[in-house]
mmCIF file of C-alpha atoms and ligand atoms in Angstrom:
data_model
loop_
_atom_site.group_PDB
_atom_site.id
_atom_site.type_symbol
_atom_site.label_atom_id
_atom_site.label_comp_id
_atom_site.label_asym_id
_atom_site.label_seq_id
_atom_site.Cartn_x
_atom_site.Cartn_y
_atom_site.Cartn_z
ATOM 1 C CA UNK A 11 0.000 0.000 0.000
ATOM 2 C CA UNK A 12 1.264 3.458 -0.824
ATOM 3 C CA UNK A 13 1.901 5.946 1.952
ATOM 4 C CA UNK A 14 -0.331 9.036 2.026
ATOM 5 C CA UNK A 15 0.836 11.801 -0.298
ATOM 6 C CA UNK A 16 2.319 14.062 2.370
ATOM 7 C CA UNK A 17 4.365 11.196 3.764
ATOM 8 C CA UNK A 18 5.436 9.961 0.356
ATOM 9 C CA UNK A 19 6.510 13.448 -0.621
ATOM 10 C CA UNK A 20 8.570 13.752 2.492
ATOM 11 C CA UNK A 21 10.219 10.362 2.193
ATOM 12 C CA UNK A 22 11.070 11.244 -1.370
ATOM 13 C CA UNK A 23 12.833 14.382 -0.210
ATOM 14 C CA UNK A 24 14.610 12.871 2.763
ATOM 15 C CA UNK A 25 16.577 9.716 2.290
ATOM 16 C CA UNK A 26 16.121 6.099 3.065
ATOM 17 C CA UNK A 27 14.091 3.161 4.189
ATOM 18 C CA UNK A 28 14.859 0.462 6.736
ATOM 19 C CA UNK A 29 14.827 -0.240 10.453
ATOM 20 C CA UNK A 30 16.415 1.553 13.373
ATOM 21 C CA UNK A 31 18.535 -1.538 13.767
ATOM 22 C CA UNK A 32 20.584 -0.514 10.715
ATOM 23 C CA UNK A 33 22.119 2.442 12.569
ATOM 24 C CA UNK A 34 23.817 0.337 15.172
ATOM 25 C CA UNK A 35 26.092 -1.740 12.912
ATOM 26 C CA UNK A 36 27.070 1.394 11.051
ATOM 27 C CA UNK A 37 28.158 3.211 14.150
ATOM 28 C CA UNK A 38 30.198 0.206 15.207
ATOM 29 C CA UNK A 39 32.362 0.438 12.089
ATOM 30 C CA UNK A 40 35.782 2.062 12.006
ATOM 31 C CA UNK A 41 38.220 3.524 9.477
ATOM 32 C CA UNK A 42 37.581 3.276 5.736
ATOM 33 C CA UNK A 43 34.679 0.844 6.176
ATOM 34 C CA UNK A 44 32.932 3.377 8.348
ATOM 35 C CA UNK A 45 33.682 6.183 5.911
ATOM 36 C CA UNK A 46 32.141 4.219 3.047
ATOM 37 C CA UNK A 47 29.058 3.451 5.090
ATOM 38 C CA UNK A 48 28.764 7.046 6.253
ATOM 39 C CA UNK A 49 28.149 8.097 2.685
ATOM 40 C CA UNK A 50 25.537 5.408 2.137
ATOM 41 C CA UNK A 51 23.082 6.021 4.942
ATOM 42 C CA UNK A 52 20.792 8.772 6.152
ATOM 43 C CA UNK A 53 17.904 9.191 8.602
ATOM 44 C CA UNK A 54 14.187 9.208 7.966
ATOM 45 C CA UNK A 55 11.206 9.989 10.128
ATOM 46 C CA UNK A 56 7.466 9.812 9.772
ATOM 47 C CA UNK A 57 6.567 13.332 8.670
ATOM 48 C CA UNK A 58 3.161 13.276 10.318
ATOM 49 C CA UNK A 59 4.584 12.195 13.617
ATOM 50 C CA UNK A 60 7.216 14.925 13.415
ATOM 51 C CA UNK A 61 4.601 17.551 12.528
ATOM 52 C CA UNK A 62 2.348 16.419 15.375
ATOM 53 C CA UNK A 63 5.285 17.047 17.697
ATOM 54 C CA UNK A 64 5.582 20.594 16.287
ATOM 55 C CA UNK A 65 8.774 19.666 14.412
ATOM 56 C CA UNK A 66 7.759 19.630 10.763
ATOM 57 C CA UNK A 67 10.762 18.483 8.739
ATOM 58 C CA UNK A 68 13.363 21.046 7.750
ATOM 59 C CA UNK A 69 14.812 19.723 4.512
ATOM 60 C CA UNK A 70 18.311 21.118 4.218
ATOM 61 C CA UNK A 71 19.795 17.889 2.892
ATOM 62 C CA UNK A 72 19.481 18.075 -0.881
ATOM 63 C CA UNK A 73 20.682 21.492 -2.061
ATOM 64 C CA UNK A 74 17.153 22.412 -3.072
ATOM 65 C CA UNK A 75 15.843 25.965 -3.022
ATOM 66 C CA UNK A 76 13.009 26.355 -0.514
ATOM 67 C CA UNK A 77 11.822 29.499 -2.335
ATOM 68 C CA UNK A 78 10.824 27.486 -5.407
ATOM 69 C CA UNK A 79 10.231 29.124 -8.798
ATOM 70 C CA UNK A 80 10.097 32.936 -8.921
ATOM 71 C CA UNK A 81 6.777 34.766 -9.058
ATOM 72 C CA UNK A 82 7.345 35.507 -12.751
ATOM 73 C CA UNK A 83 8.102 31.833 -13.425
ATOM 74 C CA UNK A 84 4.918 30.706 -11.665
ATOM 75 C CA UNK A 85 2.884 33.189 -13.696
ATOM 76 C CA UNK A 86 4.474 31.934 -16.908
ATOM 77 C CA UNK A 87 3.739 28.311 -15.977
ATOM 78 C CA UNK A 88 0.124 29.182 -15.347
ATOM 79 C CA UNK A 89 -0.171 30.993 -18.656
ATOM 80 C CA UNK A 90 1.422 28.246 -20.769
ATOM 81 C CA UNK A 91 -0.132 25.164 -19.154
ATOM 82 C CA UNK A 92 -3.299 25.237 -21.321
ATOM 83 C CA UNK A 93 -1.027 24.964 -24.368
ATOM 84 C CA UNK A 94 0.567 21.827 -22.984
ATOM 85 C CA UNK A 95 -0.949 19.719 -25.743
ATOM 86 C CA UNK A 96 1.668 21.130 -28.122
ATOM 87 C CA UNK A 97 5.407 20.590 -28.297
ATOM 88 C CA UNK A 98 5.988 24.332 -28.803
ATOM 89 C CA UNK A 99 9.337 23.914 -30.532
ATOM 90 C CA UNK A 100 9.339 27.635 -31.287
ATOM 91 C CA UNK A 101 9.471 28.365 -27.596
ATOM 92 C CA UNK A 102 12.382 25.968 -27.289
ATOM 93 C CA UNK A 103 14.184 27.956 -29.997
ATOM 94 C CA UNK A 104 13.421 31.181 -28.147
ATOM 95 C CA UNK A 105 14.746 29.683 -24.901
ATOM 96 C CA UNK A 106 17.970 28.521 -26.510
ATOM 97 C CA UNK A 107 18.456 31.938 -28.106
ATOM 98 C CA UNK A 108 17.987 33.625 -24.730
ATOM 99 C CA UNK A 109 20.458 31.252 -23.053
ATOM 100 C CA UNK A 110 22.949 31.797 -25.874
ATOM 101 C CA UNK A 111 22.612 35.581 -25.748
ATOM 102 C CA UNK A 112 23.186 35.646 -22.000
ATOM 103 C CA UNK A 113 26.366 33.566 -22.294
ATOM 104 C CA UNK A 114 27.542 35.167 -25.511
ATOM 105 C CA UNK A 115 27.735 31.902 -27.436
ATOM 106 C CA UNK A 116 26.055 30.834 -30.681
ATOM 107 C CA UNK A 117 22.647 29.135 -30.246
ATOM 108 C CA UNK A 118 24.013 25.967 -31.870
ATOM 109 C CA UNK A 119 26.395 25.673 -28.909
ATOM 110 C CA UNK A 120 23.457 25.101 -26.532
ATOM 111 C CA UNK A 121 21.195 22.109 -25.962
ATOM 112 C CA UNK A 122 18.580 22.296 -23.198
ATOM 113 C CA UNK A 123 17.613 19.303 -21.094
ATOM 114 C CA UNK A 124 15.253 18.450 -18.250
ATOM 115 C CA UNK A 125 17.905 19.356 -15.651
ATOM 116 C CA UNK A 126 21.665 18.948 -15.851
ATOM 117 C CA UNK A 127 21.956 15.524 -14.226
ATOM 118 C CA UNK A 128 21.280 13.545 -17.394
ATOM 119 C CA UNK A 129 23.621 15.537 -19.658
ATOM 120 C CA UNK A 130 26.321 15.170 -17.006
ATOM 121 C CA UNK A 131 25.912 11.402 -17.181
ATOM 122 C CA UNK A 132 25.843 11.489 -20.987
ATOM 123 C CA UNK A 133 29.016 13.573 -21.008
ATOM 124 C CA UNK A 134 30.797 11.027 -18.830
ATOM 125 C CA UNK A 135 29.529 8.233 -21.090
ATOM 126 C CA UNK A 136 30.733 10.098 -24.175
ATOM 127 C CA UNK A 137 34.241 10.943 -23.009
ATOM 128 C CA UNK A 138 35.311 8.206 -20.607
ATOM 129 C CA UNK A 139 35.840 4.496 -21.168
ATOM 130 C CA UNK A 140 37.952 1.668 -19.748
ATOM 131 C CA UNK A 141 40.930 3.365 -21.423
ATOM 132 C CA UNK A 142 39.950 7.022 -20.761
ATOM 133 C CA UNK A 143 39.565 7.916 -17.097
ATOM 134 C CA UNK A 144 37.530 10.466 -15.215
ATOM 135 C CA UNK A 145 39.484 12.892 -13.012
ATOM 136 C CA UNK A 146 37.544 14.708 -10.311
ATOM 137 C CA UNK A 147 38.021 16.407 -6.983
ATOM 138 C CA UNK A 148 37.160 14.718 -3.695
ATOM 139 C CA UNK A 149 34.785 15.595 -2.237
ATOM 140 C CA UNK A 150 32.691 16.651 -5.200
ATOM 141 C CA UNK A 151 29.324 15.837 -6.744
ATOM 142 C CA UNK A 152 29.547 12.053 -7.187
ATOM 143 C CA UNK A 153 27.221 11.511 -10.133
ATOM 144 C CA UNK A 154 30.180 11.367 -12.544
ATOM 145 C CA UNK A 155 31.876 8.710 -10.403
ATOM 146 C CA UNK A 156 28.861 6.461 -10.604
ATOM 147 C CA UNK A 157 28.502 6.855 -14.358
ATOM 148 C CA UNK A 158 32.222 6.226 -14.879
ATOM 149 C CA UNK A 159 31.929 3.065 -12.785
ATOM 150 C CA UNK A 160 29.123 1.899 -15.019
ATOM 151 C CA UNK A 161 31.177 2.368 -18.188
ATOM 152 C CA UNK A 162 34.137 0.783 -16.365
ATOM 153 C CA UNK A 163 36.242 3.919 -16.671
ATOM 154 C CA UNK A 164 38.931 4.434 -14.014
ATOM 155 C CA UNK A 165 38.140 7.296 -11.615
ATOM 156 C CA UNK A 166 40.859 9.475 -10.065
ATOM 157 C CA UNK A 167 39.617 11.390 -7.033
ATOM 158 C CA UNK A 168 42.006 14.214 -6.176
ATOM 159 C CA UNK A 169 41.672 15.750 -2.701
ATOM 160 C CA UNK A 170 40.747 19.428 -2.586
ATOM 161 C CA UNK A 171 43.491 21.827 -1.547
ATOM 162 C CA UNK A 172 43.589 23.115 2.021
ATOM 163 C CA UNK A 173 41.583 26.189 0.971
ATOM 164 C CA UNK A 174 38.972 23.774 -0.525
ATOM 165 C CA UNK A 175 39.674 24.770 -4.124
ATOM 166 C CA UNK A 176 40.298 22.168 -6.842
ATOM 167 C CA UNK A 177 43.930 21.074 -7.007
ATOM 168 C CA UNK A 178 44.177 21.614 -10.750
ATOM 169 C CA UNK A 179 47.905 20.795 -10.907
ATOM 170 C CA UNK A 180 47.332 17.378 -9.325
ATOM 171 C CA UNK A 181 44.207 16.798 -11.411
ATOM 172 C CA UNK A 182 46.015 17.479 -14.684
ATOM 173 C CA UNK A 183 48.913 15.264 -13.616
ATOM 174 C CA UNK A 184 46.706 12.400 -12.405
ATOM 175 C CA UNK A 185 46.503 10.379 -15.611
ATOM 176 C CA UNK A 186 47.880 11.099 -19.091
ATOM 177 C CA UNK A 187 45.061 8.918 -20.428
ATOM 178 C CA UNK A 188 42.265 10.911 -18.806
ATOM 179 C CA UNK A 189 39.194 11.400 -20.980
ATOM 180 C CA UNK A 190 37.487 14.008 -18.822
ATOM 181 C CA UNK A 191 38.455 16.460 -16.097
ATOM 182 C CA UNK A 192 35.430 17.478 -14.007
ATOM 183 C CA UNK A 193 35.404 20.758 -12.100
ATOM 184 C CA UNK A 194 32.283 21.713 -10.209
ATOM 185 C CA UNK A 195 32.389 25.481 -9.693
ATOM 186 C CA UNK A 196 31.225 26.366 -7.061
ATOM 187 C CA UNK A 197 31.854 22.867 -5.794
ATOM 188 C CA UNK A 198 29.115 20.666 -4.388
ATOM 189 C CA UNK A 199 29.383 19.895 -1.408
ATOM 190 C CA UNK A 200 31.904 22.496 -0.184
ATOM 191 C CA UNK A 201 30.630 25.585 -2.014
ATOM 192 C CA UNK A 202 34.255 26.468 -2.737
ATOM 193 C CA UNK A 203 35.398 28.312 -5.830
ATOM 194 C CA UNK A 204 37.979 27.392 -8.420
ATOM 195 C CA UNK A 205 39.446 30.619 -9.768
ATOM 196 C CA UNK A 206 39.563 31.583 -13.409
ATOM 197 C CA UNK A 207 43.350 31.310 -13.236
ATOM 198 C CA UNK A 208 43.081 27.677 -12.109
ATOM 199 C CA UNK A 209 40.502 26.890 -14.779
ATOM 200 C CA UNK A 210 42.830 28.359 -17.396
ATOM 201 C CA UNK A 211 45.619 26.204 -15.968
ATOM 202 C CA UNK A 212 43.417 23.116 -16.251
ATOM 203 C CA UNK A 213 42.540 23.945 -19.848
ATOM 204 C CA UNK A 214 46.175 24.454 -20.768
ATOM 205 C CA UNK A 215 47.582 21.429 -18.936
ATOM 206 C CA UNK A 216 44.851 18.813 -19.228
ATOM 207 C CA UNK A 217 45.958 15.580 -20.900
ATOM 208 C CA UNK A 218 45.878 15.587 -24.681
ATOM 209 C CA UNK A 219 42.567 14.365 -26.043
ATOM 210 C CA UNK A 220 40.641 15.013 -22.814
ATOM 211 C CA UNK A 221 37.847 17.500 -22.273
ATOM 212 C CA UNK A 222 37.349 19.907 -19.399
ATOM 213 C CA UNK A 223 33.825 19.810 -17.950
ATOM 214 C CA UNK A 224 32.758 22.794 -15.861
ATOM 215 C CA UNK A 225 29.656 22.048 -13.845
ATOM 216 C CA UNK A 226 28.201 25.493 -13.167
ATOM 217 C CA UNK A 227 25.057 24.287 -11.372
ATOM 218 C CA UNK A 228 25.618 26.749 -8.505
ATOM 219 C CA UNK A 229 27.397 29.580 -10.329
ATOM 220 C CA UNK A 230 24.535 32.069 -9.983
ATOM 221 C CA UNK A 231 24.941 31.936 -6.213
ATOM 222 C CA UNK A 232 28.575 33.034 -6.298
ATOM 223 C CA UNK A 233 29.636 36.661 -6.522
ATOM 224 C CA UNK A 234 33.128 35.733 -7.767
ATOM 225 C CA UNK A 235 33.021 32.501 -9.810
ATOM 226 C CA UNK A 236 33.625 33.147 -13.507
ATOM 227 C CA UNK A 237 31.914 31.137 -16.230
ATOM 228 C CA UNK A 238 33.944 29.250 -18.816
ATOM 229 C CA UNK A 239 31.365 30.018 -21.528
ATOM 230 C CA UNK A 240 33.865 32.218 -23.386
ATOM 231 C CA UNK A 241 36.209 29.209 -23.610
ATOM 232 C CA UNK A 242 33.450 27.246 -25.319
ATOM 233 C CA UNK A 243 32.786 30.177 -27.670
ATOM 234 C CA UNK A 244 36.507 30.201 -28.472
ATOM 235 C CA UNK A 245 36.270 26.577 -29.632
ATOM 236 C CA UNK A 246 38.150 25.012 -26.699
ATOM 237 C CA UNK A 247 37.687 21.432 -25.445
ATOM 238 C CA UNK A 248 35.324 22.656 -22.741
ATOM 239 C CA UNK A 249 31.806 21.552 -21.846
ATOM 240 C CA UNK A 250 29.624 23.565 -19.485
ATOM 241 C CA UNK A 251 26.612 22.276 -17.595
ATOM 242 C CA UNK A 252 23.998 24.592 -16.148
ATOM 243 C CA UNK A 253 20.768 24.022 -14.253
ATOM 244 C CA UNK A 254 17.692 25.896 -13.077
ATOM 245 C CA UNK A 255 17.442 23.586 -10.040
ATOM 246 C CA UNK A 256 19.431 25.770 -7.660
ATOM 247 C CA UNK A 257 19.137 29.562 -7.557
ATOM 248 C CA UNK A 258 16.116 29.484 -9.879
ATOM 249 C CA UNK A 259 14.296 27.050 -7.577
ATOM 250 C CA UNK A 260 13.132 24.720 -10.351
ATOM 251 C CA UNK A 261 14.508 21.331 -9.243
ATOM 252 C CA UNK A 262 11.067 19.761 -9.591
ATOM 253 C CA UNK A 263 10.157 21.642 -12.766
ATOM 254 C CA UNK A 264 13.355 20.353 -14.454
ATOM 255 C CA UNK A 265 15.412 22.513 -16.770
ATOM 256 C CA UNK A 266 19.118 22.630 -17.509
ATOM 257 C CA UNK A 267 21.446 22.887 -20.487
ATOM 258 C CA UNK A 268 24.765 22.005 -21.997
ATOM 259 C CA UNK A 269 27.097 24.530 -23.620
ATOM 260 C CA UNK A 270 29.624 22.938 -25.964
ATOM 261 C CA UNK A 271 31.194 23.084 -29.391
ATOM 262 C CA UNK A 272 28.907 21.333 -31.900
ATOM 263 C CA UNK A 273 31.243 18.367 -32.454
ATOM 264 C CA UNK A 274 31.447 17.692 -28.708
ATOM 265 C CA UNK A 275 27.712 18.317 -28.373
ATOM 266 C CA UNK A 276 27.018 15.709 -31.035
ATOM 267 C CA UNK A 277 28.746 13.093 -28.874
ATOM 268 C CA UNK A 278 26.964 14.172 -25.671
ATOM 269 C CA UNK A 279 23.476 14.332 -27.154
ATOM 270 C CA UNK A 280 23.798 11.251 -29.377
ATOM 271 C CA UNK A 281 21.049 9.343 -27.557
ATOM 272 C CA UNK A 282 18.849 12.294 -26.539
ATOM 273 C CA UNK A 283 15.403 13.337 -27.583
ATOM 274 C CA UNK A 284 14.937 17.080 -27.551
ATOM 275 C CA UNK A 285 11.343 17.933 -26.611
ATOM 276 C CA UNK A 286 11.092 19.739 -23.284
ATOM 277 C CA UNK A 287 8.230 20.384 -20.886
ATOM 278 C CA UNK A 288 6.491 23.583 -21.978
ATOM 279 C CA UNK A 289 6.002 24.653 -18.361
ATOM 280 C CA UNK A 290 9.738 24.260 -17.702
ATOM 281 C CA UNK A 291 10.580 26.272 -20.801
ATOM 282 C CA UNK A 292 8.156 29.074 -19.921
ATOM 283 C CA UNK A 293 9.431 29.208 -16.339
ATOM 284 C CA UNK A 294 13.028 29.188 -17.558
ATOM 285 C CA UNK A 295 12.464 32.040 -19.974
ATOM 286 C CA UNK A 296 10.661 34.115 -17.354
ATOM 287 C CA UNK A 297 13.500 33.473 -14.889
ATOM 288 C CA UNK A 298 16.228 34.410 -17.342
ATOM 289 C CA UNK A 299 14.401 37.609 -18.242
ATOM 290 C CA UNK A 300 13.963 38.753 -14.641
ATOM 291 C CA UNK A 301 16.946 41.040 -14.019
ATOM 292 C CA UNK A 302 16.479 41.135 -10.242
ATOM 293 C CA UNK A 303 16.156 37.419 -9.599
ATOM 294 C CA UNK A 304 19.810 36.388 -9.530
ATOM 295 C CA UNK A 305 21.166 39.298 -7.457
ATOM 296 C CA UNK A 306 18.236 39.240 -5.011
ATOM 297 C CA UNK A 307 18.418 35.514 -4.305
ATOM 298 C CA UNK A 308 22.211 35.430 -4.357
ATOM 299 C CA UNK A 309 22.462 38.239 -1.793
ATOM 300 C CA UNK A 310 19.856 36.724 0.513
ATOM 301 C CA UNK A 311 21.602 33.337 0.351
ATOM 302 C CA UNK A 312 25.013 34.879 1.010
ATOM 303 C CA UNK A 313 23.785 36.772 4.056
ATOM 304 C CA UNK A 314 22.062 33.761 5.562
ATOM 305 C CA UNK A 315 24.933 31.352 4.797
ATOM 306 C CA UNK A 316 27.606 33.662 6.186
ATOM 307 C CA UNK A 317 25.540 34.186 9.337
ATOM 308 C CA UNK A 318 25.356 30.425 9.905
ATOM 309 C CA UNK A 319 28.979 29.642 9.064
ATOM 310 C CA UNK A 320 30.201 32.528 11.259
ATOM 311 C CA UNK A 321 28.110 31.220 14.128
ATOM 312 C CA UNK A 322 29.337 27.639 13.660
ATOM 313 C CA UNK A 323 32.935 28.804 13.472
ATOM 314 C CA UNK A 324 32.545 30.858 16.622
ATOM 315 C CA UNK A 325 31.170 27.750 18.324
ATOM 316 C CA UNK A 326 34.347 25.871 17.316
ATOM 317 C CA UNK A 327 33.107 23.964 14.248
ATOM 318 C CA UNK A 328 35.156 24.441 11.094
ATOM 319 C CA UNK A 329 33.234 25.203 7.905
ATOM 320 C CA UNK A 330 34.275 25.249 4.274
ATOM 321 C CA UNK A 331 34.540 28.658 2.605
ATOM 322 C CA UNK A 332 31.398 28.660 0.522
ATOM 323 C CA UNK A 333 29.962 30.848 -2.229
ATOM 324 C CA UNK A 334 26.990 28.573 -2.777
ATOM 325 C CA UNK A 335 23.751 27.399 -1.172
ATOM 326 C CA UNK A 336 25.626 24.728 0.785
ATOM 327 C CA UNK A 337 28.739 24.301 2.882
ATOM 328 C CA UNK A 338 30.321 21.549 4.913
ATOM 329 C CA UNK A 339 30.831 21.615 8.660
ATOM 330 C CA UNK A 340 33.145 19.412 10.696
ATOM 331 C CA UNK A 341 30.888 18.037 13.417
ATOM 332 C CA UNK A 342 33.838 16.283 15.072
ATOM 333 C CA UNK A 343 32.016 12.968 15.285
ATOM 334 C CA UNK A 344 30.831 10.418 12.732
ATOM 335 C CA UNK A 345 28.560 12.375 10.402
ATOM 336 C CA UNK A 346 25.754 9.756 10.408
ATOM 337 C CA UNK A 347 25.482 10.077 14.201
ATOM 338 C CA UNK A 348 25.068 13.812 13.770
ATOM 339 C CA UNK A 349 22.564 13.373 10.944
ATOM 340 C CA UNK A 350 20.522 10.991 13.033
ATOM 341 C CA UNK A 351 20.567 13.202 16.128
ATOM 342 C CA UNK A 352 19.561 16.276 14.089
ATOM 343 C CA UNK A 353 16.649 14.310 12.609
ATOM 344 C CA UNK A 354 15.301 13.732 16.124
ATOM 345 C CA UNK A 355 14.581 17.474 15.993
ATOM 346 C CA UNK A 356 13.075 17.151 12.506
ATOM 347 C CA UNK A 357 16.135 18.754 10.882
ATOM 348 C CA UNK A 358 17.537 16.858 7.888
ATOM 349 C CA UNK A 359 21.113 17.699 7.060
ATOM 350 C CA UNK A 360 23.081 16.458 4.081
ATOM 351 C CA UNK A 361 25.282 13.459 3.637
ATOM 352 C CA UNK A 362 28.994 12.906 4.318
ATOM 353 C CA UNK A 363 31.663 11.989 1.781
ATOM 354 C CA UNK A 364 33.909 9.008 2.625
ATOM 355 C CA UNK A 365 37.011 11.192 2.351
ATOM 356 C CA UNK A 366 35.694 13.459 5.149
ATOM 357 C CA UNK A 367 33.662 11.166 7.427
ATOM 358 C CA UNK A 368 33.101 13.744 10.179
ATOM 359 C CA UNK A 369 31.863 16.512 7.876
ATOM 360 C CA UNK A 370 28.214 17.006 6.992
ATOM 361 C CA UNK A 371 26.811 19.056 4.124
ATOM 362 C CA UNK A 372 24.311 21.736 5.087
ATOM 363 C CA UNK A 373 22.011 23.389 2.530
ATOM 364 C CA UNK A 374 20.803 26.939 3.137
ATOM 365 C CA UNK A 375 17.051 26.951 3.746
ATOM 366 C CA UNK A 376 14.779 29.819 4.771
ATOM 367 C CA UNK A 377 15.705 32.055 7.752
ATOM 368 C CA UNK A 378 13.163 30.130 9.851
ATOM 369 C CA UNK A 379 14.653 26.798 8.804
ATOM 370 C CA UNK A 380 18.165 27.969 9.619
ATOM 371 C CA UNK A 381 16.953 29.103 13.033
ATOM 372 C CA UNK A 382 15.650 25.550 13.573
ATOM 373 C CA UNK A 383 19.033 24.235 12.390
ATOM 374 C CA UNK A 384 20.924 26.391 14.896
ATOM 375 C CA UNK A 385 18.657 25.434 17.741
ATOM 376 C CA UNK A 386 18.927 21.699 16.969
ATOM 377 C CA UNK A 387 22.677 21.931 16.376
ATOM 378 C CA UNK A 388 23.303 23.491 19.788
ATOM 379 C CA UNK A 389 21.198 20.814 21.485
ATOM 380 C CA UNK A 390 22.772 17.921 19.587
ATOM 381 C CA UNK A 391 26.263 19.160 20.373
ATOM 382 C CA UNK A 392 25.248 19.351 24.034
ATOM 383 C CA UNK A 393 24.474 15.620 23.801
ATOM 384 C CA UNK A 394 20.691 15.981 23.695
ATOM 385 C CA UNK A 395 18.211 14.196 21.472
ATOM 386 C CA UNK A 396 14.833 15.450 20.298
ATOM 387 C CA UNK A 397 11.463 13.694 20.500
ATOM 388 C CA UNK A 398 11.110 12.504 16.886
ATOM 389 C CA UNK A 399 11.793 8.769 16.392
ATOM 390 C CA UNK A 400 14.374 8.243 13.641
ATOM 391 C CA UNK A 401 15.330 5.290 11.476
ATOM 392 C CA UNK A 402 18.548 4.996 9.525
ATOM 393 C CA UNK A 403 18.450 3.373 6.120
ATOM 394 C CA UNK A 404 20.337 2.907 2.912
ATOM 395 C CA UNK A 405 20.392 5.630 0.289
ATOM 396 C CA UNK A 406 20.227 2.932 -2.379
ATOM 397 C CA UNK A 407 16.893 1.755 -1.033
ATOM 398 C CA UNK A 408 15.508 5.252 -1.112
ATOM 399 C CA UNK A 409 16.819 5.679 -4.616
ATOM 400 C CA UNK A 410 15.065 2.537 -5.773
ATOM 401 C CA UNK A 411 11.983 3.979 -4.153
ATOM 402 C CA UNK A 412 12.200 6.864 -6.619
ATOM 403 C CA UNK A 413 14.236 9.468 -4.764
ATOM 404 C CA UNK A 414 17.165 11.216 -6.359
ATOM 405 C CA UNK A 415 17.404 14.078 -3.922
ATOM 406 C CA UNK A 416 19.516 11.961 -1.617
ATOM 407 C CA UNK A 417 22.193 12.310 -4.293
ATOM 408 C CA UNK A 418 21.640 15.966 -5.187
HETATM 409 C C1 LIG B 16 26.902 19.861 -9.131
HETATM 410 C C2 LIG B 16 25.596 19.346 -9.610
HETATM 411 N N1 LIG B 16 25.442 19.101 -10.909
HETATM 412 C C3 LIG B 16 24.303 18.630 -11.390
HETATM 413 C C4 LIG B 16 23.235 18.375 -10.566
HETATM 414 C C5 LIG B 16 22.001 17.826 -11.183
HETATM 415 O O1 LIG B 16 20.891 18.585 -10.862
HETATM 416 P P1 LIG B 16 19.666 18.738 -11.867
HETATM 417 O O2 LIG B 16 19.540 17.474 -12.649
HETATM 418 O O3 LIG B 16 18.515 18.989 -10.973
HETATM 419 O O4 LIG B 16 20.007 19.885 -12.756
HETATM 420 C C6 LIG B 16 23.348 18.607 -9.193
HETATM 421 C C7 LIG B 16 22.241 18.316 -8.271
HETATM 422 O O5 LIG B 16 22.304 18.497 -7.103
HETATM 423 C C8 LIG B 16 24.564 19.110 -8.701
HETATM 424 O O6 LIG B 16 24.748 19.356 -7.406
#
């Protein structure tokens, strides 16, 4: 039997499914085994029970935007929905032209998708193989790792530098047979920036025959990160991925795009169909044409994030230097223990990466949600637990259940 909608929606957005018993063996693990497990599990609660206790879930675990689509985007969705019986390819052309104009590239250098997750996977499939590896940072967004595993491509995970930027020298030197160098800028999960100088270094020194992929999913949230779109326009071996899931608040509406030279694009899009949801296109166009949206949301996010990271630092918990809607905090204990304890207050924080097993990723929510985070954090660090019963379960199970947010 299916759970009621509200519960299903929540489980979809949280992570996992299994019994409380699964937490115990995890917490008994040590060393690398523990680190691997830490990245595979997360807590879940019954949303109704949590709400009845006055602790409705705060979902700051999946780098979503609690503000959702902008007012202009919602209006555009409403206006276009009655025309949803048509493909509206002309609108798709208009959207691509708008994207191209904003990045100063030719329209044929852009292909839109329902989000950027699929084109990222297709890019890995196109440019890596058992004899052409993937080189990434660690920690970084792991989707490329999983795809590379599936095509049996070797994966080189290069630790971030001490300042949390990508170690482009080490990445370029990792494997002369690399097929793809992946730089997420700002980086998920740290929110850290890779400078233009470092990106230019990577372009110049990457192994012959490889491509440089710049995942700019979070770039609108950063005041300093510089796009590599001009490198694409200049005909370089660069692929850029963009999404409307983050600042634009359209993770559930689904819109993203690839920017690449046509010959590279041909390889990425080889197995794609190109019709998009008309509501996503209308919302995307309205968002792109709203001049205040990016600066307003970016500034609000920056203020809130800096307030939280300054507070955490003053309390003695190191945070990454972030220019994004997420950051990592060293909770000085196994991250799953922290995640579980926070969930007893209805606060869902993000996962850990095996390379940093005591760090947890925190997404910036609303001011009210961040107030709940602070309150729960202080209590958890004082050794307290809240009233909400929590179960730990495997991310894979949740994923099979239809959730992708656990891996956002
Ligand atoms: C760095 C990065 N790239 C790509 C994606 C894919 O997101 P979407 O498919 O919603 O565009 C995500 C999602 O969290 C992400 O963090």
